[in-house]
Tab-separated table of C-alpha atoms in Angstrom:
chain	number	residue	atom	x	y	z
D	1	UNK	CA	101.232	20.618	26.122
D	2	UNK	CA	103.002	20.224	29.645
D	3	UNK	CA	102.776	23.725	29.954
D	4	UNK	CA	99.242	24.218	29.362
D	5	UNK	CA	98.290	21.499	31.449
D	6	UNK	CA	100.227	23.301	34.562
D	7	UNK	CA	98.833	26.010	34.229
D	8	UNK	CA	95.096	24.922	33.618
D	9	UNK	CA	95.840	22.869	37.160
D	10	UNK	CA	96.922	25.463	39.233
D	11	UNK	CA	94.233	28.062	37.722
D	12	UNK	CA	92.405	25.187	39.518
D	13	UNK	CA	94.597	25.069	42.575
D	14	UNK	CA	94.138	28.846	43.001
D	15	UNK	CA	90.213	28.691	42.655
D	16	UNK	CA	90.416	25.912	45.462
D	17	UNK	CA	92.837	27.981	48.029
D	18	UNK	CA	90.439	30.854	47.799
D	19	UNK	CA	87.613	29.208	48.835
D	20	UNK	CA	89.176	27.782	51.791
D	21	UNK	CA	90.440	31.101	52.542
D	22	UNK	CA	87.058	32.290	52.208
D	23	UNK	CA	85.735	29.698	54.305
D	24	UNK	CA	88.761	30.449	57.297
D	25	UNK	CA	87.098	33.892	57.463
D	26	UNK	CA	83.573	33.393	58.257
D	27	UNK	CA	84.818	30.428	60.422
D	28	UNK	CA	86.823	33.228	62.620
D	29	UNK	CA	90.307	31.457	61.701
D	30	UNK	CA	92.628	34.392	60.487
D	31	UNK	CA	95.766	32.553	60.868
D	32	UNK	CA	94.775	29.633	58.398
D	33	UNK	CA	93.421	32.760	56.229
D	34	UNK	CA	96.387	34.613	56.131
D	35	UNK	CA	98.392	31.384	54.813
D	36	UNK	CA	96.020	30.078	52.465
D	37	UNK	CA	96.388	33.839	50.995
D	38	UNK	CA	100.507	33.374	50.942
D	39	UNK	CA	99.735	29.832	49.733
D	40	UNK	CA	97.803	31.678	46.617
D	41	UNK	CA	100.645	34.511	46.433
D	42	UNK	CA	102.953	31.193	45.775
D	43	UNK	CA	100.881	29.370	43.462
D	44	UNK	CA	100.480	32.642	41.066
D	45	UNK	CA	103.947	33.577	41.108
D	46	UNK	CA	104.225	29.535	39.805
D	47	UNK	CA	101.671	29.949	37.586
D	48	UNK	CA	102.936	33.364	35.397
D	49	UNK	CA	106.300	31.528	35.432
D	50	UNK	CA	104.419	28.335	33.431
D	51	UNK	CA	102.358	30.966	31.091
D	52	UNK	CA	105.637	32.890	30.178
D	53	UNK	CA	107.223	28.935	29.303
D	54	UNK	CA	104.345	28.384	27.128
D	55	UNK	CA	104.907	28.093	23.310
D	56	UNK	CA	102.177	30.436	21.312
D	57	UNK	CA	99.858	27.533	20.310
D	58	UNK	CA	99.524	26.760	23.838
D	59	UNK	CA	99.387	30.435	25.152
D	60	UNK	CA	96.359	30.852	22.047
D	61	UNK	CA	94.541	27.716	23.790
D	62	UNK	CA	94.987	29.075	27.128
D	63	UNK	CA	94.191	32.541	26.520
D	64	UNK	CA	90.819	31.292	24.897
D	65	UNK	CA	89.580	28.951	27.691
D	66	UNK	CA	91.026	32.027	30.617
D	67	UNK	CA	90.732	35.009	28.967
């Protein structure tokens, strides 16, 4: 359940860096873009190492709530 709990997190971590990326655009900051986008490069390396760990019953559960 460890697993699945990751991963559900940083799906949420990943949503979250996005939008601040998005939000370093229109606010003219390209720097704090460009590593909020490595910061997401990071986090979904992390995350496809957690989903490959998962047992099936987890992968089922996760694969039905992020499909």
């Amino acid at each position: 359940m460890n697993e699945l709990l990751t991963a559900l997190h940083l799906e949420i971590v990943i949503v979250d860096l996005r939008v601040k990326m998005l939000e370093a655009i229109e606010s003219g900051y390209y720097d704090l873009a460009m590593t909020m986008h490595l910061l997401i490069l990071v986090r979904t390396d992390e995350l496809d190492a957690h989903k490959w760990a998962m047992p099936e019953k987890q992968w089922a559960v996760y694969d039905k709530m992020h499909p």
